[in-house]
Tab-separated table of C-alpha atoms in Angstrom:
chain	number	residue	atom	x	y	z
A	1045	UNK	CA	9.672	-22.313	6.034
A	1046	UNK	CA	10.215	-22.635	2.299
A	1047	UNK	CA	7.079	-23.251	0.238
A	1048	UNK	CA	9.054	-25.187	-2.377
A	1049	UNK	CA	12.162	-27.138	-1.521
A	1050	UNK	CA	15.222	-27.031	-3.778
A	1051	UNK	CA	14.607	-30.449	-5.353
A	1052	UNK	CA	11.020	-29.560	-6.279
A	1053	UNK	CA	12.167	-26.298	-7.840
A	1054	UNK	CA	14.744	-28.150	-9.919
A	1055	UNK	CA	12.069	-30.478	-11.313
A	1056	UNK	CA	9.686	-27.561	-11.949
A	1057	UNK	CA	12.371	-25.805	-13.986
A	1058	UNK	CA	13.133	-29.000	-15.891
A	1059	UNK	CA	9.450	-29.060	-16.848
A	1060	UNK	CA	9.272	-25.330	-17.648
A	1061	UNK	CA	12.305	-25.378	-19.926
A	1062	UNK	CA	10.851	-28.424	-21.621
A	1063	UNK	CA	7.580	-26.550	-22.166
A	1064	UNK	CA	9.435	-23.603	-23.691
A	1065	UNK	CA	11.466	-25.809	-26.028
A	1066	UNK	CA	8.326	-27.662	-27.116
A	1067	UNK	CA	6.627	-24.284	-27.553
A	1068	UNK	CA	9.459	-23.204	-29.833
A	1069	UNK	CA	9.165	-26.422	-31.858
A	1070	UNK	CA	5.411	-25.974	-32.253
A	1071	UNK	CA	5.321	-22.226	-32.929
A	1072	UNK	CA	8.504	-21.489	-34.851
A	1073	UNK	CA	8.660	-25.085	-36.034
A	1074	UNK	CA	5.630	-24.738	-38.306
A	1075	UNK	CA	7.245	-21.613	-39.793
A	1076	UNK	CA	10.369	-23.643	-40.546
A	1077	UNK	CA	8.262	-26.427	-41.998
A	1078	UNK	CA	6.478	-24.031	-44.340
A	1079	UNK	CA	9.790	-22.441	-45.344
A	1080	UNK	CA	11.116	-25.900	-46.158
A	1081	UNK	CA	8.082	-26.596	-48.355
A	1082	UNK	CA	8.148	-23.197	-50.090
A	1083	UNK	CA	10.096	-24.077	-53.295
A	1084	UNK	CA	8.179	-27.330	-53.765
A	1085	UNK	CA	4.572	-26.503	-52.907
A	1086	UNK	CA	4.648	-23.096	-54.588
A	1087	UNK	CA	5.153	-23.403	-58.357
A	1088	UNK	CA	4.578	-19.767	-59.350
A	1089	UNK	CA	5.630	-16.462	-57.838
A	1090	UNK	CA	2.077	-15.701	-56.760
A	1091	UNK	CA	1.678	-19.100	-55.079
A	1092	UNK	CA	4.921	-18.614	-53.198
A	1093	UNK	CA	3.790	-15.192	-52.012
A	1094	UNK	CA	0.606	-16.804	-50.676
A	1095	UNK	CA	2.714	-19.384	-48.807
A	1096	UNK	CA	5.028	-16.751	-47.334
A	1097	UNK	CA	2.106	-14.571	-46.232
A	1098	UNK	CA	0.460	-17.528	-44.476
A	1099	UNK	CA	3.112	-17.032	-41.775
A	1100	UNK	CA	4.120	-13.453	-42.601
A	1101	UNK	CA	2.136	-11.882	-39.776
A	1102	UNK	CA	3.577	-13.935	-36.921
A	1103	UNK	CA	6.936	-15.510	-37.845
A	1104	UNK	CA	8.874	-12.816	-35.952
A	1105	UNK	CA	6.885	-13.328	-32.773
A	1106	UNK	CA	7.342	-17.090	-32.981
A	1107	UNK	CA	11.125	-16.726	-32.904
A	1108	UNK	CA	10.943	-15.221	-29.416
A	1109	UNK	CA	10.313	-18.743	-28.090
A	1110	UNK	CA	13.892	-19.637	-29.049
A	1111	UNK	CA	15.343	-16.539	-27.402
A	1112	UNK	CA	13.258	-17.061	-24.268
A	1113	UNK	CA	14.228	-20.726	-24.037
A	1114	UNK	CA	17.938	-19.960	-24.439
A	1115	UNK	CA	17.708	-17.171	-21.863
A	1116	UNK	CA	16.034	-19.391	-19.295
A	1117	UNK	CA	18.577	-22.164	-19.847
A	1118	UNK	CA	21.266	-19.558	-19.119
A	1119	UNK	CA	19.510	-18.522	-15.900
A	1120	UNK	CA	18.290	-21.909	-14.643
A	1121	UNK	CA	21.101	-24.180	-15.898
A	1122	UNK	CA	24.209	-21.975	-16.297
A	1123	UNK	CA	26.631	-24.912	-16.556
A	1124	UNK	CA	24.500	-26.529	-19.276
A	1125	UNK	CA	24.376	-23.246	-21.174
A	1126	UNK	CA	28.138	-22.682	-20.925
A	1127	UNK	CA	29.032	-26.248	-21.881
A	1128	UNK	CA	26.522	-26.831	-24.689
A	1129	UNK	CA	26.792	-23.423	-26.321
A	1130	UNK	CA	30.601	-23.561	-26.343
A	1131	UNK	CA	30.798	-27.224	-27.377
A	1132	UNK	CA	28.267	-26.807	-30.181
A	1133	UNK	CA	29.702	-23.413	-31.130
A	1134	UNK	CA	30.192	-23.983	-34.859
A	1135	UNK	CA	26.945	-25.900	-35.225
A	1136	UNK	CA	25.029	-23.100	-33.494
A	1137	UNK	CA	26.748	-20.510	-35.669
A	1138	UNK	CA	25.666	-22.474	-38.734
A	1139	UNK	CA	22.093	-22.454	-37.428
A	1140	UNK	CA	22.229	-18.703	-36.830
A	1141	UNK	CA	23.808	-17.999	-40.211
A	1142	UNK	CA	21.063	-20.023	-41.879
A	1143	UNK	CA	18.350	-18.278	-39.856
A	1144	UNK	CA	19.695	-14.873	-40.952
A	1145	UNK	CA	18.235	-15.619	-44.382
A	1146	UNK	CA	14.718	-15.670	-42.955
A	1147	UNK	CA	14.198	-12.024	-41.858
A	1148	UNK	CA	16.131	-10.693	-44.846
A	1149	UNK	CA	14.313	-13.007	-47.230
A	1150	UNK	CA	10.870	-12.153	-45.873
A	1151	UNK	CA	11.545	-8.421	-46.058
A	1152	UNK	CA	13.358	-8.166	-49.393
A	1153	UNK	CA	12.102	-11.092	-51.457
A	1154	UNK	CA	9.132	-9.334	-53.098
A	1155	UNK	CA	10.564	-5.811	-53.287
A	1156	UNK	CA	12.054	-6.328	-56.762
A	1157	UNK	CA	10.065	-7.652	-59.719
A	1158	UNK	CA	12.767	-9.978	-60.978
A	1159	UNK	CA	12.301	-13.741	-61.276
A	1160	UNK	CA	15.950	-14.600	-60.548
A	1161	UNK	CA	15.968	-12.343	-57.481
A	1162	UNK	CA	12.789	-13.858	-56.061
A	1163	UNK	CA	13.730	-17.472	-56.837
A	1164	UNK	CA	17.094	-16.991	-55.156
A	1165	UNK	CA	15.425	-15.694	-52.011
A	1166	UNK	CA	12.933	-18.570	-52.090
A	1167	UNK	CA	15.797	-21.067	-51.911
A	1168	UNK	CA	17.562	-19.036	-49.221
A	1169	UNK	CA	14.344	-19.116	-47.196
A	1170	UNK	CA	14.372	-22.890	-47.684
A	1171	UNK	CA	17.961	-23.046	-46.348
A	1172	UNK	CA	17.068	-20.769	-43.427
A	1173	UNK	CA	14.219	-23.083	-42.492
A	1174	UNK	CA	15.439	-26.598	-43.292
A	1175	UNK	CA	19.015	-26.340	-41.981
A	1176	UNK	CA	17.992	-25.275	-38.433
A	1177	UNK	CA	15.236	-27.914	-38.367
A	1178	UNK	CA	17.808	-30.558	-39.307
A	1179	UNK	CA	20.603	-29.367	-36.991
A	1180	UNK	CA	18.387	-29.050	-33.920
A	1181	UNK	CA	17.687	-32.760	-34.299
A	1182	UNK	CA	21.373	-33.502	-34.865
A	1183	UNK	CA	22.152	-31.710	-31.591
A	1184	UNK	CA	19.554	-33.772	-29.731
A	1185	UNK	CA	21.015	-36.964	-31.162
A	1186	UNK	CA	24.483	-36.034	-29.958
A	1187	UNK	CA	23.152	-35.288	-26.500
A	1188	UNK	CA	21.644	-38.783	-26.333
A	1189	UNK	CA	24.994	-40.245	-27.371
A	1190	UNK	CA	26.942	-38.085	-24.946
A	1191	UNK	CA	29.039	-34.992	-25.530
A	1192	UNK	CA	32.861	-35.087	-25.134
A	1193	UNK	CA	33.475	-32.504	-22.407
A	1194	UNK	CA	34.956	-32.243	-18.937
A	1195	UNK	CA	35.468	-29.635	-16.214
A	1196	UNK	CA	38.566	-28.473	-14.405
A	1197	UNK	CA	38.632	-27.808	-10.655
A	1198	UNK	CA	37.093	-24.365	-11.181
A	1199	UNK	CA	34.187	-25.782	-13.234
A	1200	UNK	CA	35.469	-24.379	-16.518
A	1201	UNK	CA	34.101	-26.603	-19.313
A	1202	UNK	CA	36.407	-28.029	-21.975
A	1203	UNK	CA	34.916	-29.509	-25.150
A	1204	UNK	CA	37.148	-32.044	-26.902
A	1205	UNK	CA	35.005	-32.922	-29.924
A	1206	UNK	CA	34.778	-31.446	-33.413
A	1207	UNK	CA	32.045	-30.134	-35.673
A	1208	UNK	CA	32.370	-33.080	-38.057
A	1209	UNK	CA	32.113	-35.489	-35.152
A	1210	UNK	CA	28.587	-34.199	-34.587
A	1211	UNK	CA	27.528	-35.536	-37.989
A	1212	UNK	CA	27.459	-39.190	-36.946
A	1213	UNK	CA	24.832	-41.694	-38.191
A	1214	UNK	CA	22.572	-41.653	-35.131
A	1215	UNK	CA	22.619	-37.859	-34.851
A	1216	UNK	CA	21.793	-37.539	-38.553
A	1217	UNK	CA	18.878	-39.941	-38.040
A	1218	UNK	CA	17.618	-37.677	-35.250
A	1219	UNK	CA	18.063	-34.757	-37.634
A	1220	UNK	CA	15.778	-36.539	-40.107
A	1221	UNK	CA	13.190	-37.022	-37.332
A	1222	UNK	CA	13.310	-33.322	-36.481
A	1223	UNK	CA	13.211	-32.044	-40.060
A	1224	UNK	CA	10.420	-34.395	-41.175
A	1225	UNK	CA	8.390	-33.672	-38.022
A	1226	UNK	CA	8.555	-29.908	-38.577
A	1227	UNK	CA	7.876	-30.177	-42.309
A	1228	UNK	CA	4.783	-32.240	-41.485
A	1229	UNK	CA	3.737	-29.712	-38.831
A	1230	UNK	CA	4.246	-26.859	-41.277
A	1231	UNK	CA	2.298	-28.669	-43.980
A	1232	UNK	CA	-0.695	-29.023	-41.674
A	1233	UNK	CA	-0.634	-25.312	-40.857
A	1234	UNK	CA	-0.245	-24.418	-44.524
A	1235	UNK	CA	-3.388	-26.403	-45.282
A	1236	UNK	CA	-5.189	-24.477	-42.556
A	1237	UNK	CA	-4.252	-21.080	-44.029
A	1238	UNK	CA	-4.570	-21.716	-47.775
A	1239	UNK	CA	-6.923	-23.131	-50.359
A	1240	UNK	CA	-6.985	-24.523	-53.872
A	1241	UNK	CA	-3.851	-25.980	-55.447
A	1242	UNK	CA	-1.581	-24.948	-52.569
A	1243	UNK	CA	-3.916	-26.693	-50.123
A	1244	UNK	CA	-3.840	-29.858	-52.225
A	1245	UNK	CA	-0.057	-29.906	-52.583
A	1246	UNK	CA	0.412	-29.309	-48.861
A	1247	UNK	CA	-2.007	-32.165	-48.223
A	1248	UNK	CA	0.022	-34.505	-50.448
A	1249	UNK	CA	3.261	-33.475	-48.724
A	1250	UNK	CA	1.918	-34.820	-45.424
A	1251	UNK	CA	2.075	-38.371	-46.766
A	1252	UNK	CA	5.827	-38.201	-47.302
A	1253	UNK	CA	6.862	-36.042	-44.360
A	1254	UNK	CA	4.598	-37.898	-41.911
A	1255	UNK	CA	5.773	-41.312	-43.056
A	1256	UNK	CA	9.440	-40.294	-42.858
A	1257	UNK	CA	8.927	-38.781	-39.392
A	1258	UNK	CA	7.235	-41.904	-38.025
A	1259	UNK	CA	9.704	-44.373	-39.563
A	1260	UNK	CA	12.740	-42.356	-38.466
A	1261	UNK	CA	11.304	-41.926	-34.947
A	1262	UNK	CA	10.688	-45.660	-34.716
A	1263	UNK	CA	14.181	-46.444	-36.055
A	1264	UNK	CA	15.758	-44.090	-33.516
A	1265	UNK	CA	13.765	-45.756	-30.733
A	1266	UNK	CA	14.926	-49.217	-31.794
A	1267	UNK	CA	18.522	-47.945	-31.979
A	1268	UNK	CA	18.321	-46.518	-28.441
A	1269	UNK	CA	16.616	-49.592	-26.979
A	1270	UNK	CA	18.739	-52.251	-28.635
A	1271	UNK	CA	22.336	-51.159	-28.478
A	1272	UNK	CA	22.970	-47.591	-27.366
A	1273	UNK	CA	24.735	-46.899	-24.107
A	1274	UNK	CA	22.964	-44.528	-21.745
A	1275	UNK	CA	24.053	-42.911	-18.489
A	1276	UNK	CA	23.092	-43.950	-14.965
A	1277	UNK	CA	23.985	-42.202	-11.709
A	1278	UNK	CA	25.561	-44.895	-9.516
A	1279	UNK	CA	26.368	-42.867	-6.380
A	1280	UNK	CA	24.154	-41.165	-3.850
A	1281	UNK	CA	23.187	-37.634	-4.862
A	1282	UNK	CA	21.191	-35.215	-2.743
A	1283	UNK	CA	18.475	-33.562	-4.855
A	1284	UNK	CA	18.344	-30.753	-2.292
A	1285	UNK	CA	22.115	-30.351	-2.195
A	1286	UNK	CA	24.267	-27.597	-3.611
A	1287	UNK	CA	24.781	-27.916	-7.365
A	1288	UNK	CA	28.177	-29.553	-7.877
A	1289	UNK	CA	28.709	-31.828	-10.912
A	1290	UNK	CA	32.163	-33.015	-9.769
A	1291	UNK	CA	31.166	-35.270	-6.882
A	1292	UNK	CA	29.198	-38.210	-8.201
A	1293	UNK	CA	29.790	-41.371	-10.194
A	1294	UNK	CA	28.029	-42.199	-13.450
A	1295	UNK	CA	28.119	-45.478	-15.373
A	1296	UNK	CA	27.471	-46.048	-19.071
A	1297	UNK	CA	25.124	-48.984	-19.634
A	1298	UNK	CA	23.459	-50.428	-22.712
A	1299	UNK	CA	19.741	-49.719	-22.554
A	1300	UNK	CA	20.065	-47.200	-19.720
A	1301	UNK	CA	17.838	-44.710	-21.545
A	1302	UNK	CA	14.992	-47.239	-21.226
A	1303	UNK	CA	15.143	-47.575	-17.421
A	1304	UNK	CA	12.663	-44.771	-16.692
A	1305	UNK	CA	10.017	-46.579	-18.741
A	1306	UNK	CA	10.560	-49.709	-16.647
A	1307	UNK	CA	10.342	-47.766	-13.377
A	1308	UNK	CA	7.245	-45.809	-14.431
A	1309	UNK	CA	5.386	-47.687	-17.207
A	1310	UNK	CA	2.922	-44.800	-17.690
A	1311	UNK	CA	5.752	-42.801	-19.249
A	1312	UNK	CA	5.373	-45.074	-22.287
A	1313	UNK	CA	2.404	-42.863	-23.131
A	1314	UNK	CA	4.862	-40.110	-24.127
A	1315	UNK	CA	6.417	-41.876	-27.156
A	1316	UNK	CA	2.977	-43.288	-27.996
A	1317	UNK	CA	1.729	-39.692	-28.108
A	1318	UNK	CA	4.417	-38.950	-30.686
A	1319	UNK	CA	3.147	-41.682	-32.996
A	1320	UNK	CA	-0.548	-41.099	-32.287
A	1321	UNK	CA	-0.336	-37.322	-32.735
A	1322	UNK	CA	1.221	-37.575	-36.208
A	1323	UNK	CA	-1.184	-40.309	-37.332
A	1324	UNK	CA	-4.245	-38.493	-35.999
A	1325	UNK	CA	-3.122	-35.223	-37.586
A	1326	UNK	CA	-2.785	-36.974	-40.955
A	1327	UNK	CA	-6.253	-38.519	-40.678
A	1328	UNK	CA	-7.844	-35.213	-39.652
A	1329	UNK	CA	-6.069	-33.370	-42.463
A	1330	UNK	CA	-7.356	-35.950	-44.946
A	1331	UNK	CA	-10.960	-35.051	-44.038
A	1332	UNK	CA	-10.322	-31.303	-43.968
A	1333	UNK	CA	-10.304	-30.777	-40.182
A	1334	UNK	CA	-7.162	-28.650	-40.411
A	1335	UNK	CA	-7.378	-26.834	-37.075
A	1336	UNK	CA	-7.825	-30.085	-35.165
A	1337	UNK	CA	-5.072	-31.603	-37.304
A	1338	UNK	CA	-2.724	-28.790	-36.234
A	1339	UNK	CA	-3.533	-29.465	-32.572
A	1340	UNK	CA	-2.898	-33.191	-33.086
A	1341	UNK	CA	0.359	-32.447	-34.894
A	1342	UNK	CA	1.415	-30.230	-31.977
A	1343	UNK	CA	0.715	-33.133	-29.613
A	1344	UNK	CA	2.874	-35.334	-31.839
A	1345	UNK	CA	5.716	-32.810	-31.555
A	1346	UNK	CA	5.242	-32.824	-27.767
A	1347	UNK	CA	5.412	-36.616	-27.692
A	1348	UNK	CA	8.550	-36.865	-29.833
A	1349	UNK	CA	10.490	-34.220	-27.888
A	1350	UNK	CA	9.094	-35.432	-24.585
A	1351	UNK	CA	10.360	-38.946	-25.323
A	1352	UNK	CA	13.931	-37.700	-25.196
A	1353	UNK	CA	13.323	-35.803	-21.944
A	1354	UNK	CA	11.662	-38.766	-20.220
A	1355	UNK	CA	14.355	-41.180	-21.414
A	1356	UNK	CA	17.207	-39.056	-20.058
A	1357	UNK	CA	15.794	-37.728	-16.766
A	1358	UNK	CA	17.507	-36.668	-14.520
A	1359	UNK	CA	20.453	-36.343	-16.932
A	1360	UNK	CA	20.506	-33.134	-18.986
A	1361	UNK	CA	23.879	-33.170	-20.739
A	1362	UNK	CA	25.895	-36.411	-20.461
A	1363	UNK	CA	29.668	-36.416	-20.880
A	1364	UNK	CA	31.063	-39.198	-23.049
A	1365	UNK	CA	34.683	-38.439	-22.102
A	1366	UNK	CA	34.124	-38.087	-18.326
A	1367	UNK	CA	30.739	-39.666	-17.475
A	1368	UNK	CA	31.030	-38.647	-13.812
A	1369	UNK	CA	30.961	-34.998	-14.920
A	1370	UNK	CA	27.642	-35.352	-16.746
A	1371	UNK	CA	25.224	-32.560	-15.908
A	1372	UNK	CA	21.936	-33.513	-14.261
A	1373	UNK	CA	18.849	-31.767	-12.955
A	1374	UNK	CA	20.228	-32.149	-9.436
A	1375	UNK	CA	23.700	-30.669	-9.919
A	1376	UNK	CA	23.437	-28.202	-12.817
A	1377	UNK	CA	20.749	-25.828	-11.534
A	1378	UNK	CA	21.097	-22.285	-10.256
A	1379	UNK	CA	20.648	-21.397	-6.593
A	1380	UNK	CA	17.356	-21.816	-4.754
A	1381	UNK	CA	16.875	-18.026	-4.622
A	1382	UNK	CA	17.464	-17.642	-8.380
A	1383	UNK	CA	14.993	-20.378	-9.236
A	1384	UNK	CA	12.345	-18.869	-6.937
A	1385	UNK	CA	12.715	-15.356	-8.380
A	1386	UNK	CA	12.590	-16.664	-11.963
A	1387	UNK	CA	9.544	-18.800	-11.140
A	1388	UNK	CA	7.657	-15.751	-9.854
A	1389	UNK	CA	8.591	-13.672	-12.909
A	1390	UNK	CA	7.740	-16.518	-15.294
A	1391	UNK	CA	4.444	-17.119	-13.517
A	1392	UNK	CA	3.498	-13.497	-14.210
A	1393	UNK	CA	4.847	-13.035	-17.728
A	1394	UNK	CA	4.302	-16.430	-19.388
A	1395	UNK	CA	0.477	-16.353	-19.137
A	1396	UNK	CA	0.546	-12.827	-20.625
A	1397	UNK	CA	2.709	-13.983	-23.529
A	1398	UNK	CA	0.550	-17.052	-24.182
A	1399	UNK	CA	-2.654	-14.994	-23.984
A	1400	UNK	CA	-1.317	-12.354	-26.345
A	1401	UNK	CA	-0.098	-15.008	-28.790
A	1402	UNK	CA	-3.505	-16.675	-28.775
A	1403	UNK	CA	-5.232	-13.324	-29.342
A	1404	UNK	CA	-2.859	-12.458	-32.208
A	1405	UNK	CA	-3.489	-15.774	-33.962
A	1406	UNK	CA	-7.228	-15.307	-33.529
A	1407	UNK	CA	-7.084	-11.833	-35.109
A	1408	UNK	CA	-4.955	-13.134	-38.010
A	1409	UNK	CA	-7.053	-16.236	-38.657
A	1410	UNK	CA	-8.515	-17.030	-42.041
A	1411	UNK	CA	-7.311	-18.076	-45.470
A	1412	UNK	CA	-4.547	-16.292	-47.362
A	1413	UNK	CA	-5.538	-16.150	-51.029
A	1414	UNK	CA	-4.094	-14.953	-54.321
A	1415	UNK	CA	-6.681	-12.178	-54.288
A	1416	UNK	CA	-5.318	-10.981	-50.946
A	1417	UNK	CA	-1.791	-10.842	-52.362
A	1418	UNK	CA	-2.987	-8.916	-55.431
A	1419	UNK	CA	-4.940	-6.427	-53.327
A	1420	UNK	CA	-1.945	-5.884	-51.040
A	1421	UNK	CA	0.745	-5.913	-53.731
A	1422	UNK	CA	2.934	-3.342	-51.985
A	1423	UNK	CA	2.328	-4.233	-48.331
A	1424	UNK	CA	2.250	-8.043	-48.380
A	1425	UNK	CA	5.442	-10.084	-48.376
């Protein structure tokens, strides 16, 4: 007798991948937010070195959340991985090219005592942080709209869109939500790790980034609720059946992304968490409770990303050109055996990773100051 049936495993992996993606947004997201603030909050070379060293000890480890999330999507949802990563090929390459500036910039930026050299790397670090933050949101917006793809009889995916087609108004609005959310999140963390003028400038940045994030999130919600077509499965589908995305019917309906909130009103707490988390983080930051503000900001990130997941469930990747071929939790998952094995491995390794990450942040806690940078002139970033 199986302890977990196939349908339950599919839902568990939907939740786990969501946790990993939210973990990436919280952990590497605050790094991106700080990188986006770098040229504006830091006015002198020494101030910018303080800002860089506020995340210098852990930015590499935070990026593993992205690699882990992508790897688990490949293992748990192979059709989603193949379709999304090939359809968004040029956009993902642009993200990777931008992110290349981060490790090189961190390592080389302060090695040469030349103002032009260092300023150039500061702006490249900005590009390597802001562009991914923006494009991740653009990708999410396109997924809500639907992606133009279809399968042949052998389940080979064919993407019929273009890179420029991804830059549509709604997707760009979602990009603004993502970028502003992560800049706000980074600003809160920067306050927690710094003092003096940098602390004050980071505090002022929260007003703008938080307001933009909340207004853009609200505007996106109104857009989805008022006129956007969502996707609804209109045929019977066996959650315990073999994964096969070719044998179902899907209809596009205005307001379909709001149906889950009608069926389960408690899910409205998820978007409310997005608004409440950002507002609470701003209030806590105003009174100097920076650690609690970071936790509240993380909850806001969870609420904003979770809103998309709740709205779309069980759809993962809708097809705008062939709605019946949209990928869902029920027909895009790996085999029962694969999901069980991965669940066991994840159950062992994930707590170790989380525990180690928590220990590392505890060891590296405290303020980064100008005195620290001066004392570690040759070892600090």
